[in-house]
């Protein structure tokens, strides 16, 4: 029988499109169009593109933007590519392409080690109204991001640059859960400080702190920072409510590593009348005074109290009547 005919050789793979080198309009470095995404994932290539793309002519930049656009999301999570996207985020002509690439992926990127840096750079570079439109997709996901190592920084930047009401609302609704977590507490501090600075109503968030056993939170290794910011930024009546909870337990609070920091803020916030009452309770009683003097943390609180007493005594007294 005749031998079977040999199988036809497979068709050769199509040759990749050749890269086209183009010289920067202001320098001699040549950029290889057709290979920009691969260059961005190389440490030297990423640095080169960061330097060269802002110097390109309009036509070259438009070409590079079109080529990179489908890869921006992936590059944002890449070890070296993220630096290029962060650099491009500051260039207005690139921002629409980046916004499109990030749409629907913002939460994921914010909680990613590299992606979070890119999102922060992007939001910081955008005008506030445009940044607000971008962050609206985070509604309902603020807590998830705030409890994440990387996402917490993204939420802080997102609120700082947008003052998005939904971020403040979600922080207020979950303030205790956030306050007792390392990364969540960072968000509580930052959001309340920025909100108060912008004249926004922080009453709901401060109320959540007060109703969560504020004395216990004041001694917590993370939540104590939330209590401090509530004392500094809360409305006057809420600050007094917090003082009313903390002043009776000041001696115990002062001997706690974390609580002693809150105790010093309490003394800085207390009225002259409240300082006078503390003088009778602590300074005039040998046992209480000795306890503070001998304690590593209480000693600092005592020094703060003595300074407040000294300041109070220096205040001009009203002239006697009659």
PDB file of C-alpha atoms in Angstrom:
ATOM      1  CA  UNK A   1       0.000   0.000   0.000  1.00  0.00           C
ATOM      2  CA  UNK A   2       1.306   3.475  -0.745  1.00  0.00           C
ATOM      3  CA  UNK A   3       2.695   5.369   2.243  1.00  0.00           C
ATOM      4  CA  UNK A   4       0.277   7.979   3.635  1.00  0.00           C
ATOM      5  CA  UNK A   5       0.978  11.492   2.542  1.00  0.00           C
ATOM      6  CA  UNK A   6       2.797  13.519   5.192  1.00  0.00           C
ATOM      7  CA  UNK A   7       0.674  15.936   7.189  1.00  0.00           C
ATOM      8  CA  UNK A   8       0.961  19.465   5.916  1.00  0.00           C
ATOM      9  CA  UNK A   9       3.271  21.674   7.892  1.00  0.00           C
ATOM     10  CA  UNK A  10       1.442  24.088  10.212  1.00  0.00           C
ATOM     11  CA  UNK A  11       1.063  27.592   8.941  1.00  0.00           C
ATOM     12  CA  UNK A  12       3.702  29.913  10.353  1.00  0.00           C
ATOM     13  CA  UNK A  13       2.528  32.154  13.197  1.00  0.00           C
ATOM     14  CA  UNK A  14       1.921  35.684  12.076  1.00  0.00           C
ATOM     15  CA  UNK A  15       4.815  37.940  12.808  1.00  0.00           C
ATOM     16  CA  UNK A  16       4.126  40.485  15.519  1.00  0.00           C
ATOM     17  CA  UNK A  17       3.480  43.991  14.383  1.00  0.00           C
ATOM     18  CA  UNK A  18       6.768  45.792  14.222  1.00  0.00           C
ATOM     19  CA  UNK A  19       7.437  48.378  16.849  1.00  0.00           C
ATOM     20  CA  UNK A  20       7.793  51.876  15.504  1.00  0.00           C
ATOM     21  CA  UNK A  21      10.325  54.124  17.147  1.00  0.00           C
ATOM     22  CA  UNK A  22       9.502  57.771  17.474  1.00  0.00           C
ATOM     23  CA  UNK A  23      11.778  60.440  18.773  1.00  0.00           C
ATOM     24  CA  UNK A  24      10.515  62.695  21.544  1.00  0.00           C
ATOM     25  CA  UNK A  25       9.872  66.229  20.356  1.00  0.00           C
ATOM     26  CA  UNK A  26      12.235  67.582  23.033  1.00  0.00           C
ATOM     27  CA  UNK A  27      14.912  64.976  23.292  1.00  0.00           C
ATOM     28  CA  UNK A  28      16.752  62.119  21.669  1.00  0.00           C
ATOM     29  CA  UNK A  29      15.128  59.148  23.452  1.00  0.00           C
ATOM     30  CA  UNK A  30      13.096  57.032  21.050  1.00  0.00           C
ATOM     31  CA  UNK A  31       9.784  55.541  22.196  1.00  0.00           C
ATOM     32  CA  UNK A  32       8.864  52.184  20.679  1.00  0.00           C
ATOM     33  CA  UNK A  33       5.197  52.500  19.697  1.00  0.00           C
ATOM     34  CA  UNK A  34       3.553  49.107  19.545  1.00  0.00           C
ATOM     35  CA  UNK A  35       5.362  47.948  22.676  1.00  0.00           C
ATOM     36  CA  UNK A  36       4.354  50.603  25.217  1.00  0.00           C
ATOM     37  CA  UNK A  37       2.508  48.235  27.581  1.00  0.00           C
ATOM     38  CA  UNK A  38       5.497  45.875  27.658  1.00  0.00           C
ATOM     39  CA  UNK A  39       7.824  48.807  28.270  1.00  0.00           C
ATOM     40  CA  UNK A  40       5.633  50.018  31.130  1.00  0.00           C
ATOM     41  CA  UNK A  41       6.051  46.654  32.885  1.00  0.00           C
ATOM     42  CA  UNK A  42       9.832  46.888  32.717  1.00  0.00           C
ATOM     43  CA  UNK A  43      11.548  48.926  35.441  1.00  0.00           C
ATOM     44  CA  UNK A  44      13.734  50.882  33.021  1.00  0.00           C
ATOM     45  CA  UNK A  45      10.966  51.146  30.448  1.00  0.00           C
ATOM     46  CA  UNK A  46       8.520  52.476  33.016  1.00  0.00           C
ATOM     47  CA  UNK A  47      10.961  55.171  34.103  1.00  0.00           C
ATOM     48  CA  UNK A  48      11.661  56.089  30.494  1.00  0.00           C
ATOM     49  CA  UNK A  49       7.958  56.463  29.663  1.00  0.00           C
ATOM     50  CA  UNK A  50       7.339  58.517  32.800  1.00  0.00           C
ATOM     51  CA  UNK A  51      10.006  60.933  31.609  1.00  0.00           C
ATOM     52  CA  UNK A  52       9.188  60.920  27.904  1.00  0.00           C
ATOM     53  CA  UNK A  53       5.399  60.893  27.615  1.00  0.00           C
ATOM     54  CA  UNK A  54       4.892  64.345  29.140  1.00  0.00           C
ATOM     55  CA  UNK A  55       7.412  65.658  26.573  1.00  0.00           C
ATOM     56  CA  UNK A  56       5.741  64.146  23.511  1.00  0.00           C
ATOM     57  CA  UNK A  57       4.070  66.211  20.824  1.00  0.00           C
ATOM     58  CA  UNK A  58       0.268  66.228  20.867  1.00  0.00           C
ATOM     59  CA  UNK A  59       0.035  63.731  18.048  1.00  0.00           C
ATOM     60  CA  UNK A  60       2.549  61.374  19.641  1.00  0.00           C
ATOM     61  CA  UNK A  61       0.831  61.627  23.007  1.00  0.00           C
ATOM     62  CA  UNK A  62      -2.558  60.885  21.457  1.00  0.00           C
ATOM     63  CA  UNK A  63      -1.066  57.818  19.794  1.00  0.00           C
ATOM     64  CA  UNK A  64       0.493  56.631  23.056  1.00  0.00           C
ATOM     65  CA  UNK A  65      -2.780  57.221  24.918  1.00  0.00           C
ATOM     66  CA  UNK A  66      -4.730  55.152  22.398  1.00  0.00           C
ATOM     67  CA  UNK A  67      -2.199  52.332  22.645  1.00  0.00           C
ATOM     68  CA  UNK A  68      -2.042  52.310  26.465  1.00  0.00           C
ATOM     69  CA  UNK A  69      -5.760  52.814  27.182  1.00  0.00           C
ATOM     70  CA  UNK A  70      -6.705  49.090  27.070  1.00  0.00           C
ATOM     71  CA  UNK A  71      -3.856  48.294  29.472  1.00  0.00           C
ATOM     72  CA  UNK A  72      -4.274  51.033  32.107  1.00  0.00           C
ATOM     73  CA  UNK A  73      -6.307  48.892  34.515  1.00  0.00           C
ATOM     74  CA  UNK A  74      -3.771  46.038  34.454  1.00  0.00           C
ATOM     75  CA  UNK A  75      -0.797  48.399  34.599  1.00  0.00           C
ATOM     76  CA  UNK A  76      -2.253  50.061  37.700  1.00  0.00           C
ATOM     77  CA  UNK A  77      -1.798  46.782  39.581  1.00  0.00           C
ATOM     78  CA  UNK A  78       1.643  46.031  38.151  1.00  0.00           C
ATOM     79  CA  UNK A  79       4.805  46.424  40.214  1.00  0.00           C
ATOM     80  CA  UNK A  80       6.367  48.852  37.735  1.00  0.00           C
ATOM     81  CA  UNK A  81       3.439  49.819  35.546  1.00  0.00           C
ATOM     82  CA  UNK A  82       1.635  51.528  38.422  1.00  0.00           C
ATOM     83  CA  UNK A  83       4.285  54.236  38.546  1.00  0.00           C
ATOM     84  CA  UNK A  84       3.615  55.169  34.941  1.00  0.00           C
ATOM     85  CA  UNK A  85      -0.159  55.343  35.444  1.00  0.00           C
ATOM     86  CA  UNK A  86       0.343  57.454  38.576  1.00  0.00           C
ATOM     87  CA  UNK A  87       2.470  59.856  36.536  1.00  0.00           C
ATOM     88  CA  UNK A  88      -0.038  59.953  33.687  1.00  0.00           C
ATOM     89  CA  UNK A  89      -2.860  60.654  36.166  1.00  0.00           C
ATOM     90  CA  UNK A  90      -1.462  64.143  36.642  1.00  0.00           C
ATOM     91  CA  UNK A  91      -1.776  64.923  32.913  1.00  0.00           C
ATOM     92  CA  UNK A  92      -5.219  66.293  32.038  1.00  0.00           C
ATOM     93  CA  UNK A  93      -5.191  64.820  28.520  1.00  0.00           C
ATOM     94  CA  UNK A  94      -4.893  61.335  30.035  1.00  0.00           C
ATOM     95  CA  UNK A  95      -7.526  61.569  32.758  1.00  0.00           C
ATOM     96  CA  UNK A  96     -10.582  60.564  30.703  1.00  0.00           C
ATOM     97  CA  UNK A  97      -8.818  57.397  29.558  1.00  0.00           C
ATOM     98  CA  UNK A  98      -7.838  56.524  33.131  1.00  0.00           C
ATOM     99  CA  UNK A  99     -11.358  57.225  34.420  1.00  0.00           C
ATOM    100  CA  UNK A 100     -12.735  54.882  31.801  1.00  0.00           C
ATOM    101  CA  UNK A 101     -10.256  52.158  32.696  1.00  0.00           C
ATOM    102  CA  UNK A 102     -11.056  52.452  36.408  1.00  0.00           C
ATOM    103  CA  UNK A 103     -14.839  52.540  36.048  1.00  0.00           C
ATOM    104  CA  UNK A 104     -16.333  49.577  37.878  1.00  0.00           C
ATOM    105  CA  UNK A 105     -12.976  48.641  39.396  1.00  0.00           C
ATOM    106  CA  UNK A 106     -12.405  51.449  41.904  1.00  0.00           C
ATOM    107  CA  UNK A 107     -12.990  49.396  45.073  1.00  0.00           C
ATOM    108  CA  UNK A 108     -10.728  46.598  43.855  1.00  0.00           C
ATOM    109  CA  UNK A 109      -7.966  49.035  42.918  1.00  0.00           C
ATOM    110  CA  UNK A 110      -8.208  50.946  46.200  1.00  0.00           C
ATOM    111  CA  UNK A 111      -7.655  47.728  48.144  1.00  0.00           C
ATOM    112  CA  UNK A 112      -4.686  46.683  45.991  1.00  0.00           C
ATOM    113  CA  UNK A 113      -1.112  47.446  47.090  1.00  0.00           C
ATOM    114  CA  UNK A 114      -0.150  49.143  43.820  1.00  0.00           C
ATOM    115  CA  UNK A 115      -3.612  50.123  42.638  1.00  0.00           C
ATOM    116  CA  UNK A 116      -4.286  52.135  45.786  1.00  0.00           C
ATOM    117  CA  UNK A 117      -1.335  54.421  45.069  1.00  0.00           C
ATOM    118  CA  UNK A 118      -2.579  55.014  41.547  1.00  0.00           C
ATOM    119  CA  UNK A 119      -6.140  55.792  42.670  1.00  0.00           C
ATOM    120  CA  UNK A 120      -4.850  58.231  45.283  1.00  0.00           C
ATOM    121  CA  UNK A 121      -2.698  60.022  42.697  1.00  0.00           C
ATOM    122  CA  UNK A 122      -5.601  60.086  40.246  1.00  0.00           C
ATOM    123  CA  UNK A 123      -8.181  61.487  42.680  1.00  0.00           C
ATOM    124  CA  UNK A 124      -5.698  64.047  43.983  1.00  0.00           C
ATOM    125  CA  UNK A 125      -5.065  65.324  40.456  1.00  0.00           C
ATOM    126  CA  UNK A 126      -8.723  65.645  39.416  1.00  0.00           C
ATOM    127  CA  UNK A 127     -10.921  68.705  39.950  1.00  0.00           C
ATOM    128  CA  UNK A 128     -13.209  67.996  42.918  1.00  0.00           C
ATOM    129  CA  UNK A 129     -16.479  67.679  40.897  1.00  0.00           C
ATOM    130  CA  UNK A 130     -14.932  65.101  38.545  1.00  0.00           C
ATOM    131  CA  UNK A 131     -13.308  63.218  41.425  1.00  0.00           C
ATOM    132  CA  UNK A 132     -16.718  63.081  43.135  1.00  0.00           C
ATOM    133  CA  UNK A 133     -18.283  61.456  40.064  1.00  0.00           C
ATOM    134  CA  UNK A 134     -15.539  58.830  40.108  1.00  0.00           C
ATOM    135  CA  UNK A 135     -15.917  57.937  43.796  1.00  0.00           C
ATOM    136  CA  UNK A 136     -19.709  57.650  43.690  1.00  0.00           C
ATOM    137  CA  UNK A 137     -19.329  53.970  42.762  1.00  0.00           C
ATOM    138  CA  UNK A 138     -17.942  53.393  46.279  1.00  0.00           C
ATOM    139  CA  UNK A 139     -21.371  53.960  47.853  1.00  0.00           C
ATOM    140  CA  UNK A 140     -22.114  51.058  50.160  1.00  0.00           C
ATOM    141  CA  UNK A 141     -18.488  49.903  50.135  1.00  0.00           C
ATOM    142  CA  UNK A 142     -16.833  52.537  52.327  1.00  0.00           C
ATOM    143  CA  UNK A 143     -16.490  50.254  55.361  1.00  0.00           C
ATOM    144  CA  UNK A 144     -14.975  47.408  53.336  1.00  0.00           C
ATOM    145  CA  UNK A 145     -12.365  49.741  51.914  1.00  0.00           C
ATOM    146  CA  UNK A 146     -11.792  51.573  55.210  1.00  0.00           C
ATOM    147  CA  UNK A 147     -10.936  48.336  57.017  1.00  0.00           C
ATOM    148  CA  UNK A 148      -8.334  47.420  54.403  1.00  0.00           C
ATOM    149  CA  UNK A 149      -4.656  48.302  54.779  1.00  0.00           C
ATOM    150  CA  UNK A 150      -4.472  50.026  51.408  1.00  0.00           C
ATOM    151  CA  UNK A 151      -8.114  50.950  50.976  1.00  0.00           C
ATOM    152  CA  UNK A 152      -8.156  53.035  54.146  1.00  0.00           C
ATOM    153  CA  UNK A 153      -5.665  55.471  52.639  1.00  0.00           C
ATOM    154  CA  UNK A 154      -7.769  55.649  49.490  1.00  0.00           C
ATOM    155  CA  UNK A 155     -10.914  56.541  51.457  1.00  0.00           C
ATOM    156  CA  UNK A 156      -9.021  59.286  53.301  1.00  0.00           C
ATOM    157  CA  UNK A 157      -7.841  60.809  50.009  1.00  0.00           C
ATOM    158  CA  UNK A 158     -11.247  60.350  48.368  1.00  0.00           C
ATOM    159  CA  UNK A 159     -12.977  62.306  51.150  1.00  0.00           C
ATOM    160  CA  UNK A 160     -10.251  64.926  51.410  1.00  0.00           C
ATOM    161  CA  UNK A 161     -10.649  65.821  47.729  1.00  0.00           C
ATOM    162  CA  UNK A 162     -14.407  65.357  47.286  1.00  0.00           C
ATOM    163  CA  UNK A 163     -16.120  65.892  50.680  1.00  0.00           C
ATOM    164  CA  UNK A 164     -18.527  63.178  49.515  1.00  0.00           C
ATOM    165  CA  UNK A 165     -21.448  63.167  51.954  1.00  0.00           C
ATOM    166  CA  UNK A 166     -22.010  59.426  51.582  1.00  0.00           C
ATOM    167  CA  UNK A 167     -18.496  58.737  52.902  1.00  0.00           C
ATOM    168  CA  UNK A 168     -19.171  60.769  56.050  1.00  0.00           C
ATOM    169  CA  UNK A 169     -22.575  59.078  56.439  1.00  0.00           C
ATOM    170  CA  UNK A 170     -21.178  55.550  56.134  1.00  0.00           C
ATOM    171  CA  UNK A 171     -18.362  56.349  58.555  1.00  0.00           C
ATOM    172  CA  UNK A 172     -20.886  57.739  61.052  1.00  0.00           C
ATOM    173  CA  UNK A 173     -23.144  54.678  60.740  1.00  0.00           C
ATOM    174  CA  UNK A 174     -20.234  52.322  61.439  1.00  0.00           C
ATOM    175  CA  UNK A 175     -18.052  54.514  63.623  1.00  0.00           C
ATOM    176  CA  UNK A 176     -17.542  52.033  66.468  1.00  0.00           C
ATOM    177  CA  UNK A 177     -16.626  49.166  64.161  1.00  0.00           C
ATOM    178  CA  UNK A 178     -14.153  51.401  62.354  1.00  0.00           C
ATOM    179  CA  UNK A 179     -12.736  53.041  65.486  1.00  0.00           C
ATOM    180  CA  UNK A 180     -11.589  49.779  67.072  1.00  0.00           C
ATOM    181  CA  UNK A 181      -9.699  48.659  63.968  1.00  0.00           C
ATOM    182  CA  UNK A 182      -6.232  49.910  63.081  1.00  0.00           C
ATOM    183  CA  UNK A 183      -7.026  51.033  59.546  1.00  0.00           C
ATOM    184  CA  UNK A 184     -10.636  51.983  60.224  1.00  0.00           C
ATOM    185  CA  UNK A 185      -9.587  54.329  62.996  1.00  0.00           C
ATOM    186  CA  UNK A 186      -7.335  56.139  60.527  1.00  0.00           C
ATOM    187  CA  UNK A 187     -10.391  56.781  58.368  1.00  0.00           C
ATOM    188  CA  UNK A 188     -12.485  58.010  61.312  1.00  0.00           C
ATOM    189  CA  UNK A 189      -9.808  60.515  62.304  1.00  0.00           C
ATOM    190  CA  UNK A 190      -9.184  61.795  58.800  1.00  0.00           C
ATOM    191  CA  UNK A 191     -12.817  62.036  57.728  1.00  0.00           C
ATOM    192  CA  UNK A 192     -13.971  63.801  60.929  1.00  0.00           C
ATOM    193  CA  UNK A 193     -11.089  66.276  60.796  1.00  0.00           C
ATOM    194  CA  UNK A 194     -11.679  67.117  57.131  1.00  0.00           C
ATOM    195  CA  UNK A 195     -15.460  67.247  57.561  1.00  0.00           C
ATOM    196  CA  UNK A 196     -15.218  69.639  60.516  1.00  0.00           C
ATOM    197  CA  UNK A 197     -12.715  71.780  58.630  1.00  0.00           C
ATOM    198  CA  UNK A 198     -15.177  71.999  55.729  1.00  0.00           C
ATOM    199  CA  UNK A 199     -18.061  72.941  58.042  1.00  0.00           C
ATOM    200  CA  UNK A 200     -19.892  69.634  57.534  1.00  0.00           C
ATOM    201  CA  UNK A 201     -22.089  68.201  60.283  1.00  0.00           C
ATOM    202  CA  UNK A 202     -20.143  65.576  62.267  1.00  0.00           C
ATOM    203  CA  UNK A 203     -22.793  65.236  64.975  1.00  0.00           C
ATOM    204  CA  UNK A 204     -23.934  61.739  63.913  1.00  0.00           C
ATOM    205  CA  UNK A 205     -20.392  60.352  64.003  1.00  0.00           C
ATOM    206  CA  UNK A 206     -19.591  61.921  67.372  1.00  0.00           C
ATOM    207  CA  UNK A 207     -22.899  60.656  68.762  1.00  0.00           C
ATOM    208  CA  UNK A 208     -21.880  57.155  67.708  1.00  0.00           C
ATOM    209  CA  UNK A 209     -18.643  57.495  69.657  1.00  0.00           C
ATOM    210  CA  UNK A 210     -20.427  58.782  72.762  1.00  0.00           C
ATOM    211  CA  UNK A 211     -22.983  55.969  72.728  1.00  0.00           C
ATOM    212  CA  UNK A 212     -20.316  53.258  72.361  1.00  0.00           C
ATOM    213  CA  UNK A 213     -18.980  53.486  75.948  1.00  0.00           C
ATOM    214  CA  UNK A 214     -16.664  56.409  75.358  1.00  0.00           C
ATOM    215  CA  UNK A 215     -14.617  55.650  78.498  1.00  0.00           C
ATOM    216  CA  UNK A 216     -13.837  52.175  77.179  1.00  0.00           C
ATOM    217  CA  UNK A 217     -12.988  53.534  73.719  1.00  0.00           C
ATOM    218  CA  UNK A 218     -10.707  56.129  75.304  1.00  0.00           C
ATOM    219  CA  UNK A 219      -8.505  53.332  76.671  1.00  0.00           C
ATOM    220  CA  UNK A 220      -8.488  51.316  73.450  1.00  0.00           C
ATOM    221  CA  UNK A 221      -5.237  51.202  71.497  1.00  0.00           C
ATOM    222  CA  UNK A 222      -6.920  52.393  68.289  1.00  0.00           C
ATOM    223  CA  UNK A 223     -10.262  53.896  69.312  1.00  0.00           C
ATOM    224  CA  UNK A 224      -8.593  56.419  71.635  1.00  0.00           C
ATOM    225  CA  UNK A 225      -7.656  58.418  68.545  1.00  0.00           C
ATOM    226  CA  UNK A 226     -11.317  58.608  67.512  1.00  0.00           C
ATOM    227  CA  UNK A 227     -12.223  59.923  70.984  1.00  0.00           C
ATOM    228  CA  UNK A 228      -9.486  62.537  70.725  1.00  0.00           C
ATOM    229  CA  UNK A 229     -10.739  63.822  67.381  1.00  0.00           C
ATOM    230  CA  UNK A 230     -14.324  63.886  68.705  1.00  0.00           C
ATOM    231  CA  UNK A 231     -13.170  66.026  71.629  1.00  0.00           C
ATOM    232  CA  UNK A 232     -11.405  68.420  69.291  1.00  0.00           C
ATOM    233  CA  UNK A 233     -13.867  68.569  66.392  1.00  0.00           C
ATOM    234  CA  UNK A 234     -17.288  67.759  67.836  1.00  0.00           C
ATOM    235  CA  UNK A 235     -19.999  70.388  68.485  1.00  0.00           C
ATOM    236  CA  UNK A 236     -19.702  72.152  71.857  1.00  0.00           C
ATOM    237  CA  UNK A 237     -22.572  70.273  73.522  1.00  0.00           C
ATOM    238  CA  UNK A 238     -21.170  66.917  72.432  1.00  0.00           C
ATOM    239  CA  UNK A 239     -17.700  67.843  73.665  1.00  0.00           C
ATOM    240  CA  UNK A 240     -19.247  68.594  77.046  1.00  0.00           C
ATOM    241  CA  UNK A 241     -21.067  65.257  76.983  1.00  0.00           C
ATOM    242  CA  UNK A 242     -17.764  63.463  76.377  1.00  0.00           C
ATOM    243  CA  UNK A 243     -16.080  65.435  79.155  1.00  0.00           C
ATOM    244  CA  UNK A 244     -18.937  64.489  81.470  1.00  0.00           C
ATOM    245  CA  UNK A 245     -18.211  60.821  80.765  1.00  0.00           C
ATOM    246  CA  UNK A 246     -14.433  61.032  81.006  1.00  0.00           C
ATOM    247  CA  UNK A 247     -13.706  63.479  83.836  1.00  0.00           C
ATOM    248  CA  UNK A 248     -14.963  61.195  86.649  1.00  0.00           C
ATOM    249  CA  UNK A 249     -12.651  58.448  85.399  1.00  0.00           C
ATOM    250  CA  UNK A 250      -9.674  60.660  84.643  1.00  0.00           C
ATOM    251  CA  UNK A 251      -7.435  59.143  87.300  1.00  0.00           C
ATOM    252  CA  UNK A 252      -7.893  55.634  85.905  1.00  0.00           C
ATOM    253  CA  UNK A 253      -7.639  56.894  82.346  1.00  0.00           C
ATOM    254  CA  UNK A 254      -4.358  58.642  83.098  1.00  0.00           C
ATOM    255  CA  UNK A 255      -2.662  55.404  84.126  1.00  0.00           C
ATOM    256  CA  UNK A 256      -3.467  53.710  80.827  1.00  0.00           C
ATOM    257  CA  UNK A 257      -0.970  53.934  77.956  1.00  0.00           C
ATOM    258  CA  UNK A 258      -3.634  54.874  75.426  1.00  0.00           C
ATOM    259  CA  UNK A 259      -6.052  56.553  77.785  1.00  0.00           C
ATOM    260  CA  UNK A 260      -3.393  58.982  79.015  1.00  0.00           C
ATOM    261  CA  UNK A 261      -3.317  60.573  75.555  1.00  0.00           C
ATOM    262  CA  UNK A 262      -7.059  61.151  75.773  1.00  0.00           C
ATOM    263  CA  UNK A 263      -6.680  62.459  79.339  1.00  0.00           C
ATOM    264  CA  UNK A 264      -4.333  65.190  78.104  1.00  0.00           C
ATOM    265  CA  UNK A 265      -6.881  66.230  75.449  1.00  0.00           C
ATOM    266  CA  UNK A 266      -9.569  66.216  78.153  1.00  0.00           C
ATOM    267  CA  UNK A 267      -7.495  68.642  80.214  1.00  0.00           C
ATOM    268  CA  UNK A 268      -6.859  70.843  77.191  1.00  0.00           C
ATOM    269  CA  UNK A 269     -10.595  70.918  76.409  1.00  0.00           C
ATOM    270  CA  UNK A 270     -11.977  71.281  79.963  1.00  0.00           C
ATOM    271  CA  UNK A 271     -13.288  74.615  81.202  1.00  0.00           C
ATOM    272  CA  UNK A 272     -11.608  76.576  83.998  1.00  0.00           C
ATOM    273  CA  UNK A 273     -14.382  75.479  86.345  1.00  0.00           C
ATOM    274  CA  UNK A 274     -13.782  71.843  85.504  1.00  0.00           C
ATOM    275  CA  UNK A 275     -10.051  72.298  86.055  1.00  0.00           C
ATOM    276  CA  UNK A 276     -10.779  73.767  89.501  1.00  0.00           C
ATOM    277  CA  UNK A 277     -12.881  70.721  90.369  1.00  0.00           C
ATOM    278  CA  UNK A 278     -10.060  68.426  89.250  1.00  0.00           C
ATOM    279  CA  UNK A 279      -7.670  70.338  91.468  1.00  0.00           C
ATOM    280  CA  UNK A 280      -9.828  69.490  94.473  1.00  0.00           C
ATOM    281  CA  UNK A 281     -10.155  65.847  93.439  1.00  0.00           C
ATOM    282  CA  UNK A 282      -6.548  65.139  92.435  1.00  0.00           C
ATOM    283  CA  UNK A 283      -3.970  67.742  93.425  1.00  0.00           C
ATOM    284  CA  UNK A 284      -5.402  68.355  96.889  1.00  0.00           C
ATOM    285  CA  UNK A 285      -5.474  64.642  97.712  1.00  0.00           C
ATOM    286  CA  UNK A 286      -2.158  63.065  98.517  1.00  0.00           C
ATOM    287  CA  UNK A 287      -3.121  59.558  97.432  1.00  0.00           C
ATOM    288  CA  UNK A 288      -4.355  60.619  93.984  1.00  0.00           C
ATOM    289  CA  UNK A 289      -1.381  62.919  93.512  1.00  0.00           C
ATOM    290  CA  UNK A 290       1.080  60.198  94.452  1.00  0.00           C
ATOM    291  CA  UNK A 291      -0.616  57.783  92.040  1.00  0.00           C
ATOM    292  CA  UNK A 292      -0.127  60.137  89.111  1.00  0.00           C
ATOM    293  CA  UNK A 293       3.422  61.077  90.092  1.00  0.00           C
ATOM    294  CA  UNK A 294       4.542  57.456  90.278  1.00  0.00           C
ATOM    295  CA  UNK A 295       2.893  56.305  87.060  1.00  0.00           C
ATOM    296  CA  UNK A 296       4.855  56.379  83.776  1.00  0.00           C
ATOM    297  CA  UNK A 297       1.852  57.706  81.844  1.00  0.00           C
ATOM    298  CA  UNK A 298       0.022  59.528  84.609  1.00  0.00           C
ATOM    299  CA  UNK A 299       3.066  61.696  85.210  1.00  0.00           C
ATOM    300  CA  UNK A 300       2.592  63.390  81.820  1.00  0.00           C
ATOM    301  CA  UNK A 301      -1.090  63.941  82.535  1.00  0.00           C
ATOM    302  CA  UNK A 302      -0.210  65.509  85.881  1.00  0.00           C
ATOM    303  CA  UNK A 303       2.180  67.923  84.186  1.00  0.00           C
ATOM    304  CA  UNK A 304      -0.558  68.953  81.767  1.00  0.00           C
ATOM    305  CA  UNK A 305      -2.974  69.456  84.669  1.00  0.00           C
ATOM    306  CA  UNK A 306      -0.469  71.598  86.591  1.00  0.00           C
ATOM    307  CA  UNK A 307       0.065  73.782  83.521  1.00  0.00           C
ATOM    308  CA  UNK A 308      -3.691  74.289  83.212  1.00  0.00           C
ATOM    309  CA  UNK A 309      -3.907  75.170  86.916  1.00  0.00           C
ATOM    310  CA  UNK A 310      -1.059  77.625  86.508  1.00  0.00           C
ATOM    311  CA  UNK A 311      -2.732  79.216  83.475  1.00  0.00           C
ATOM    312  CA  UNK A 312      -6.020  79.449  85.358  1.00  0.00           C
ATOM    313  CA  UNK A 313      -4.374  81.206  88.297  1.00  0.00           C
ATOM    314  CA  UNK A 314      -2.773  83.736  85.959  1.00  0.00           C
ATOM    315  CA  UNK A 315      -6.120  84.787  84.508  1.00  0.00           C
ATOM    316  CA  UNK A 316      -7.177  88.296  85.614  1.00  0.00           C
ATOM    317  CA  UNK A 317      -9.671  88.076  88.422  1.00  0.00           C
ATOM    318  CA  UNK A 318     -12.769  90.287  88.509  1.00  0.00           C
ATOM    319  CA  UNK A 319     -12.474  93.298  90.875  1.00  0.00           C
ATOM    320  CA  UNK A 320     -14.169  92.895  94.272  1.00  0.00           C
ATOM    321  CA  UNK A 321     -17.713  94.226  94.505  1.00  0.00           C
ATOM    322  CA  UNK A 322     -18.572  97.200  96.596  1.00  0.00           C
TER     323      UNK A 322
END
